Amino acid sequence: MRSVEPQTESEVAEILKRANQEGSAVIPRGGGTKLHWGNAPARADVSLSLARMNRVLEHAWADLTVTVEAGCTMAELQRTLAGHGQRLAVDPLWPEKATVGGVLSTNDTGVLRYRYGGLRDLVIGATLALADGTLAASGGKVVKNVAGYDLPKLVTGAYGTLGVITQATFRLHPSPKKTKNVTANFDSLAEAQRVLLRVLDTQIVPAALQLRTNGGATQMDALFEGTEEGIRAQIETLRQIVRVSEASADVWQRPEAGAKLSTLPSRIAETLAGLNGTAVMQATGLGWVSSSSVDSPNLAELRKKVESSGGSLVLMGRRDGLDAWGTPGDTLPLMRAIKQRFDPRGTLNPGVYLGGI
Amino acid sequence: MTAQILSELLAILGPQGLISTPDEMRTYENDALTNFRVMPEAVVLPTSTEQVQAVLRICHRERIPFVARGSGTGLSGGALPVTGGIVVSLARMKRILEVDFENQRMVVEPGVINLDVTARVASRGYFYAPDPSSQSVCSIGGNVAENAGGAHCLKYGFTTTHVLGLEVVLADGTLVHMGSQTLDAPGYDLPGVFVGSEGTLGVATKVTLRIVKRPEFVQTLLAAFASTNEAGAAVSGIIAAGMLPAAIEMMDTLAIEAAEAAVHANYPPCGGLLLVELDGPVAEVATLMEEVAAICRANGTSEIRVSKNDEERMLVWKGRKAAFAAMGRLSPNYIVQDGVIPRTALPAILSEMEQLSAAAGLRVANVFHAGDGNLHPLVLYDRRIEGQEKAAEQLAERILELCIEKGGSITGEHGVGEEKKHMMGKMYAEPDLATMNRLRCAFDPLSLANPTKVFPRPRMCGEQPGEYKPHPIEIAGLAERY
Ligand SMILES: Cc1cc2nc3c(=O)[nH]c(=O)nc-3n(C[C@H](O)[C@H](O)[C@H](O)COP(=O)(O)OP(=O)(O)OC[C@H]3O[C@@H](n4cnc5c(N)ncnc54)[C@H](O)[C@@H]3O)c2cc1C
Ligand SMILES: Cc1cc2nc3c(=O)[nH]c(=O)nc-3n(C[C@H](O)[C@H](O)[C@H](O)COP(=O)(O)OP(=O)(O)OC[C@H]3O[C@@H](n4cnc5c(N)ncnc54)[C@H](O)[C@@H]3O)c2cc1C
């Protein structure tokens, strides 16, 4: 496998164009922290690293937006934004190494999702280099924009199968003035879920809310952000429902995960009943199942259960005999048609995606 | 349209579901952008997904273009019929199918009116957040197609944030389910591209929505300034202080006058009026409201009023939401423009608009979603005066060019539709548009779904790709894995 490290958008486009003509497969690479997610590529000839395209191009702090090259690490981006008391409200894995392009392409998500939405809700523009060397801008630099199709959302979570992201623009949020974490303990997951649903039905608005469980004993953690008075009042309200104690920010540490799980908040307990390992579930219904303690047959069974109730289980890291994505729905032909239009020769990350895309 | 096809349609839809006489089709000739009109060949009013599928299969077989239509309140000609085509009205598909309070989700048919979604869940303290000013009449299907926004989207996000899943009939009649009840369904984010696609990617027949718990407390501050410049400076101050209000709206003298005349909102007469709404826990709103007031004072406000109850608050909003329609009181005709700028460019663009307005001899009223830089300049004119309509159109278009020059957008919420498609080439370069067209071709290779809209000129899709053909090695790889 050849490695290339272009420095400009037009170099990226040139490399892709040539590979596309030769019939070589290109594996885009950011920090390389999640290259083992998704299925193994069917072919891999060129490793295209975005590492040298790592500048923060424009932090328009007064407009609460930032435009950044895809190879910039999340940590570096956040340091720049913090200079003006702002942040991109996502907290992905391994921020010191993970890049903006890699995080967008894998749609990595953290605990702030509950309050601030996913990357799809934060990305407002992206420049793409397509397999045939076309460079295309989409979206824009303003928070509100409905002119044309929302291609930044299309490439979010597309695992680099449609084009290489060369730069992206995001909407930002002010960093919180004050934060506080609290934790409650439960003997059973079912009881924890019951309380979680009650909390969801109140008017308190945590920035993050999660259950940590081994199938039995469970903790519920809440992160509050805002003013001193607001935080105090909300914790007061929470205390009317459940006993909580103050906790450190460590409760938000993400475990080494084997799979990303998505279910309905009301189905968390039912889904994880009999879990042979540990899991962290966000109040959004998204969560992670630990890698160390769950083996492949277990994951396969869990997937069956989750899918039968409308959810999904996606592997983070490869397992023999298990597809990374699970059972495709009736949109697979449409997804294949999109791939066909964007990358007809299968140059970009062939085979890593859903249904062999 | 041949008698044969009409009778096929009749068989599918029944007499209540088919309109084909010009007289009865008059109301479907246009949307709220009334200067464009096209008489369709027929209007169908299906009551089920199956009927929509059956109709689109005929369209596909006969190569008849179709245009979906919700309530027809669109302001860019999105629901304008296309010549030789049919209109698919979703107005009779208006059932709320499912309400799941525990998981804060709902499933509705596309013809459901925006406000009826909130009405259905209000008793349990929930609401549907996207709140276009037209919310008492516009449909969820239309909101999805336009990615509709509203004053409170500053904090809560636009329609796209609130759509989790979609049932869609594609242009060949195929039924697909995009997204899901749960987050991050594996595969491409199809709801992400369908929302805002203006009816060009298919017809939505079911929509899964997110509902939101009402905040504990909501309060609105109204501040009067000498001009929109001071009001704009106050907005910058609020953002710089690290606050994210539920809404920040601004109106200029003319807009205030019109709103006063229409609904007597009791606004103070001034050059620039700011509405700032905060919501959340009582204790937090109270603290932040004081901070907002202090910022307004520092920027020279002449009067501050903070709502004491919901009635006062509703009155303040009534004026704002009536602002477009109220223009009829000031001028026989007007153009509602919709453009976006980076918020910090506000003073610059306002003074440029003032010069343009003076030069053209036409009044321009301004209503903004000031928090996110979405401008709604209203260009006033009198059609009876020779040349004024043309001049008004030119002025409205020049304002959009200014938005592009400032790094903004030609539309923040009303869509491109018919009206702005010739501006797309000014905002995007040719390869950008060609890339968007690839998506369109993947969904609708024959260009039957609202085909003449959004893009500057008709685009072909090239050869129709067959089923995706994976590389032989991929097949080998897959065989190994399964
Ligand atoms: C050749 C090779 C093979 C490897 N195989 C494995 C393995 O099988 N198992 C294993 O555990 N580790 C493997 N690794 C190690 C793996 O790379 C490390 O874990 C590593 O450091 C991953 O980077 P990121 O965080 O920036 O996102 P990445 O992990 O770099 O990228 C995540 C995904 O997004 C895509 N992507 C990244 N940036 C962009 C962009 N700008 N535009 C479009 N798409 C983009 C990538 O193609 C990838 O699909 C491999 C490393 C190499 C070099
Ligand atoms: C007084 C007034 C105030 C307004 N204020 C706002 C505002 O604050 N914010 C805002 O965003 N807009 C506003 N609008 C514009 C308009 O109300 C919105 O664009 C609304 O979303 C259109 O909904 P509709 O049901 O009327 O759709 P229509 O006008 O019937 O159609 C709009 C588009 O949606 C497509 N469409 C409709 N239904 C479907 C479906 N089921 N599947 C696929 N495509 C479909 C149509 O083909 C068309 O392209 C305002 C309009 C008026 C008249």
JSON list of C-alpha atoms in Angstrom, two decimals, chain B residues 30-139:
[
{"chain": "B", "resi": 30, "resn": "ASN", "atom": "CA", "xyz": [-49.73, 28.52, -7.50]},
{"chain": "B", "resi": 31, "resn": "ASP", "atom": "CA", "xyz": [-48.47, 28.58, -3.91]},
{"chain": "B", "resi": 32, "resn": "ALA", "atom": "CA", "xyz": [-48.04, 31.73, -1.79]},
{"chain": "B", "resi": 33, "resn": "LEU", "atom": "CA", "xyz": [-45.67, 33.14, -4.42]},
{"chain": "B", "resi": 34, "resn": "THR", "atom": "CA", "xyz": [-48.59, 34.25, -6.52]},
{"chain": "B", "resi": 35, "resn": "ASN", "atom": "CA", "xyz": [-46.84, 35.78, -9.51]},
{"chain": "B", "resi": 36, "resn": "PHE", "atom": "CA", "xyz": [-46.02, 32.31, -10.87]},
{"chain": "B", "resi": 37, "resn": "ARG", "atom": "CA", "xyz": [-48.95, 30.21, -12.13]},
{"chain": "B", "resi": 38, "resn": "VAL", "atom": "CA", "xyz": [-49.14, 26.97, -14.08]},
{"chain": "B", "resi": 39, "resn": "MET", "atom": "CA", "xyz": [-52.30, 24.95, -14.71]},
{"chain": "B", "resi": 40, "resn": "PRO", "atom": "CA", "xyz": [-51.65, 21.26, -13.97]},
{"chain": "B", "resi": 41, "resn": "GLU", "atom": "CA", "xyz": [-53.11, 18.40, -16.01]},
{"chain": "B", "resi": 42, "resn": "ALA", "atom": "CA", "xyz": [-54.72, 16.91, -12.92]},
{"chain": "B", "resi": 43, "resn": "VAL", "atom": "CA", "xyz": [-54.67, 17.12, -9.14]},
{"chain": "B", "resi": 44, "resn": "VAL", "atom": "CA", "xyz": [-54.77, 13.93, -7.09]},
{"chain": "B", "resi": 45, "resn": "LEU", "atom": "CA", "xyz": [-55.65, 13.83, -3.40]},
{"chain": "B", "resi": 46, "resn": "PRO", "atom": "CA", "xyz": [-54.59, 10.41, -2.08]},
{"chain": "B", "resi": 47, "resn": "THR", "atom": "CA", "xyz": [-55.61, 9.18, 1.35]},
{"chain": "B", "resi": 48, "resn": "SER", "atom": "CA", "xyz": [-53.02, 6.42, 1.73]},
{"chain": "B", "resi": 49, "resn": "THR", "atom": "CA", "xyz": [-49.42, 5.54, 1.00]},
{"chain": "B", "resi": 50, "resn": "GLU", "atom": "CA", "xyz": [-50.63, 2.83, -1.39]},
{"chain": "B", "resi": 51, "resn": "GLN", "atom": "CA", "xyz": [-52.53, 5.40, -3.42]},
{"chain": "B", "resi": 52, "resn": "VAL", "atom": "CA", "xyz": [-49.45, 7.62, -3.63]},
{"chain": "B", "resi": 53, "resn": "GLN", "atom": "CA", "xyz": [-47.44, 4.62, -4.83]},
{"chain": "B", "resi": 54, "resn": "ALA", "atom": "CA", "xyz": [-50.02, 3.67, -7.43]},
{"chain": "B", "resi": 55, "resn": "VAL", "atom": "CA", "xyz": [-50.13, 7.24, -8.77]},
{"chain": "B", "resi": 56, "resn": "LEU", "atom": "CA", "xyz": [-46.35, 7.56, -8.98]},
{"chain": "B", "resi": 57, "resn": "ARG", "atom": "CA", "xyz": [-46.10, 4.22, -10.76]},
{"chain": "B", "resi": 58, "resn": "ILE", "atom": "CA", "xyz": [-48.36, 5.57, -13.47]},
{"chain": "B", "resi": 59, "resn": "CYS", "atom": "CA", "xyz": [-46.32, 8.77, -13.64]},
{"chain": "B", "resi": 60, "resn": "HIS", "atom": "CA", "xyz": [-43.19, 6.68, -13.99]},
{"chain": "B", "resi": 61, "resn": "ARG", "atom": "CA", "xyz": [-44.65, 4.48, -16.71]},
{"chain": "B", "resi": 62, "resn": "GLU", "atom": "CA", "xyz": [-45.98, 7.46, -18.66]},
{"chain": "B", "resi": 63, "resn": "ARG", "atom": "CA", "xyz": [-43.07, 9.82, -17.85]},
{"chain": "B", "resi": 64, "resn": "ILE", "atom": "CA", "xyz": [-45.44, 12.35, -16.31]},
{"chain": "B", "resi": 65, "resn": "PRO", "atom": "CA", "xyz": [-43.76, 14.82, -13.93]},
{"chain": "B", "resi": 66, "resn": "PHE", "atom": "CA", "xyz": [-45.43, 15.40, -10.55]},
{"chain": "B", "resi": 67, "resn": "VAL", "atom": "CA", "xyz": [-45.31, 18.03, -7.83]},
{"chain": "B", "resi": 68, "resn": "ALA", "atom": "CA", "xyz": [-46.12, 17.25, -4.19]},
{"chain": "B", "resi": 69, "resn": "ARG", "atom": "CA", "xyz": [-48.17, 19.83, -2.38]},
{"chain": "B", "resi": 70, "resn": "GLY", "atom": "CA", "xyz": [-48.93, 20.40, 1.28]},
{"chain": "B", "resi": 71, "resn": "SER", "atom": "CA", "xyz": [-50.84, 23.53, 2.25]},
{"chain": "B", "resi": 72, "resn": "GLY", "atom": "CA", "xyz": [-49.46, 25.67, -0.55]},
{"chain": "B", "resi": 73, "resn": "THR", "atom": "CA", "xyz": [-48.01, 28.33, 1.78]},
{"chain": "B", "resi": 74, "resn": "GLY", "atom": "CA", "xyz": [-44.53, 28.04, 0.26]},
{"chain": "B", "resi": 75, "resn": "LEU", "atom": "CA", "xyz": [-42.96, 31.35, -0.68]},
{"chain": "B", "resi": 76, "resn": "SER", "atom": "CA", "xyz": [-40.59, 30.23, -3.44]},
{"chain": "B", "resi": 77, "resn": "GLY", "atom": "CA", "xyz": [-42.89, 28.41, -5.87]},
{"chain": "B", "resi": 78, "resn": "GLY", "atom": "CA", "xyz": [-41.93, 24.94, -4.66]},
{"chain": "B", "resi": 79, "resn": "ALA", "atom": "CA", "xyz": [-45.47, 23.62, -5.08]},
{"chain": "B", "resi": 80, "resn": "LEU", "atom": "CA", "xyz": [-45.99, 25.44, -8.38]},
{"chain": "B", "resi": 81, "resn": "PRO", "atom": "CA", "xyz": [-47.20, 22.79, -10.87]},
{"chain": "B", "resi": 82, "resn": "VAL", "atom": "CA", "xyz": [-44.98, 21.94, -13.82]},
{"chain": "B", "resi": 83, "resn": "THR", "atom": "CA", "xyz": [-46.32, 22.08, -17.34]},
{"chain": "B", "resi": 84, "resn": "GLY", "atom": "CA", "xyz": [-47.83, 18.79, -18.41]},
{"chain": "B", "resi": 85, "resn": "GLY", "atom": "CA", "xyz": [-47.58, 17.41, -14.89]},
{"chain": "B", "resi": 86, "resn": "ILE", "atom": "CA", "xyz": [-49.87, 16.49, -12.04]},
{"chain": "B", "resi": 87, "resn": "VAL", "atom": "CA", "xyz": [-50.11, 17.77, -8.49]},
{"chain": "B", "resi": 88, "resn": "VAL", "atom": "CA", "xyz": [-50.08, 15.27, -5.62]},
{"chain": "B", "resi": 89, "resn": "SER", "atom": "CA", "xyz": [-51.82, 16.98, -2.72]},
{"chain": "B", "resi": 90, "resn": "LEU", "atom": "CA", "xyz": [-51.18, 15.41, 0.67]},
{"chain": "B", "resi": 91, "resn": "ALA", "atom": "CA", "xyz": [-53.91, 17.49, 2.32]},
{"chain": "B", "resi": 92, "resn": "ARG", "atom": "CA", "xyz": [-56.14, 14.48, 2.98]},
{"chain": "B", "resi": 93, "resn": "MET", "atom": "CA", "xyz": [-53.37, 12.46, 4.64]},
{"chain": "B", "resi": 94, "resn": "LYS", "atom": "CA", "xyz": [-53.59, 14.20, 7.99]},
{"chain": "B", "resi": 95, "resn": "ARG", "atom": "CA", "xyz": [-53.78, 11.56, 10.67]},
{"chain": "B", "resi": 96, "resn": "ILE", "atom": "CA", "xyz": [-51.59, 11.53, 13.73]},
{"chain": "B", "resi": 97, "resn": "LEU", "atom": "CA", "xyz": [-50.65, 7.86, 13.80]},
{"chain": "B", "resi": 98, "resn": "GLU", "atom": "CA", "xyz": [-48.69, 7.41, 16.98]},
{"chain": "B", "resi": 99, "resn": "VAL", "atom": "CA", "xyz": [-47.70, 9.36, 20.06]},
{"chain": "B", "resi": 100, "resn": "ASP", "atom": "CA", "xyz": [-44.95, 7.96, 22.26]},
{"chain": "B", "resi": 101, "resn": "PHE", "atom": "CA", "xyz": [-44.48, 10.27, 25.22]},
{"chain": "B", "resi": 102, "resn": "GLU", "atom": "CA", "xyz": [-41.93, 8.04, 26.94]},
{"chain": "B", "resi": 103, "resn": "ASN", "atom": "CA", "xyz": [-39.53, 8.30, 24.05]},
{"chain": "B", "resi": 104, "resn": "GLN", "atom": "CA", "xyz": [-40.68, 11.75, 22.98]},
{"chain": "B", "resi": 105, "resn": "ARG", "atom": "CA", "xyz": [-41.58, 10.78, 19.44]},
{"chain": "B", "resi": 106, "resn": "MET", "atom": "CA", "xyz": [-44.59, 11.00, 17.16]},
{"chain": "B", "resi": 107, "resn": "VAL", "atom": "CA", "xyz": [-45.50, 9.53, 13.81]},
{"chain": "B", "resi": 108, "resn": "VAL", "atom": "CA", "xyz": [-47.70, 11.70, 11.60]},
{"chain": "B", "resi": 109, "resn": "GLU", "atom": "CA", "xyz": [-48.94, 11.81, 8.03]},
{"chain": "B", "resi": 110, "resn": "PRO", "atom": "CA", "xyz": [-47.54, 14.65, 5.92]},
{"chain": "B", "resi": 111, "resn": "GLY", "atom": "CA", "xyz": [-50.77, 16.63, 5.66]},
{"chain": "B", "resi": 112, "resn": "VAL", "atom": "CA", "xyz": [-50.93, 17.25, 9.41]},
{"chain": "B", "resi": 113, "resn": "ILE", "atom": "CA", "xyz": [-50.79, 20.98, 10.17]},
{"chain": "B", "resi": 114, "resn": "ASN", "atom": "CA", "xyz": [-47.73, 22.09, 12.14]},
{"chain": "B", "resi": 115, "resn": "LEU", "atom": "CA", "xyz": [-49.71, 23.56, 15.03]},
{"chain": "B", "resi": 116, "resn": "ASP", "atom": "CA", "xyz": [-51.86, 20.43, 15.34]},
{"chain": "B", "resi": 117, "resn": "VAL", "atom": "CA", "xyz": [-48.77, 18.44, 16.28]},
{"chain": "B", "resi": 118, "resn": "THR", "atom": "CA", "xyz": [-48.23, 20.63, 19.31]},
{"chain": "B", "resi": 119, "resn": "ALA", "atom": "CA", "xyz": [-51.95, 20.69, 20.05]},
{"chain": "B", "resi": 120, "resn": "ARG", "atom": "CA", "xyz": [-51.96, 16.90, 20.28]},
{"chain": "B", "resi": 121, "resn": "VAL", "atom": "CA", "xyz": [-49.23, 16.75, 22.95]},
{"chain": "B", "resi": 122, "resn": "ALA", "atom": "CA", "xyz": [-49.65, 20.06, 24.79]},
{"chain": "B", "resi": 123, "resn": "SER", "atom": "CA", "xyz": [-51.76, 18.61, 27.62]},
{"chain": "B", "resi": 124, "resn": "ARG", "atom": "CA", "xyz": [-48.79, 16.49, 28.69]},
{"chain": "B", "resi": 125, "resn": "GLY", "atom": "CA", "xyz": [-46.47, 19.48, 28.59]},
{"chain": "B", "resi": 126, "resn": "TYR", "atom": "CA", "xyz": [-44.80, 18.78, 25.23]},
{"chain": "B", "resi": 127, "resn": "PHE", "atom": "CA", "xyz": [-44.46, 20.76, 22.01]},
{"chain": "B", "resi": 128, "resn": "TYR", "atom": "CA", "xyz": [-43.12, 20.45, 18.49]},
{"chain": "B", "resi": 129, "resn": "ALA", "atom": "CA", "xyz": [-40.28, 22.96, 18.35]},
{"chain": "B", "resi": 130, "resn": "PRO", "atom": "CA", "xyz": [-40.02, 24.24, 14.75]},
{"chain": "B", "resi": 131, "resn": "ASP", "atom": "CA", "xyz": [-42.44, 27.16, 14.60]},
{"chain": "B", "resi": 132, "resn": "PRO", "atom": "CA", "xyz": [-42.69, 28.88, 11.21]},
{"chain": "B", "resi": 133, "resn": "SER", "atom": "CA", "xyz": [-44.88, 31.99, 11.31]},
{"chain": "B", "resi": 134, "resn": "SER", "atom": "CA", "xyz": [-47.26, 30.10, 9.03]},
{"chain": "B", "resi": 135, "resn": "GLN", "atom": "CA", "xyz": [-47.61, 27.27, 11.54]},
{"chain": "B", "resi": 136, "resn": "SER", "atom": "CA", "xyz": [-51.38, 27.47, 11.84]},
{"chain": "B", "resi": 137, "resn": "VAL", "atom": "CA", "xyz": [-51.75, 26.49, 8.16]},
{"chain": "B", "resi": 138, "resn": "CYS", "atom": "CA", "xyz": [-48.58, 24.90, 6.78]},
{"chain": "B", "resi": 139, "resn": "SER", "atom": "CA", "xyz": [-48.17, 21.11, 6.72]}
]
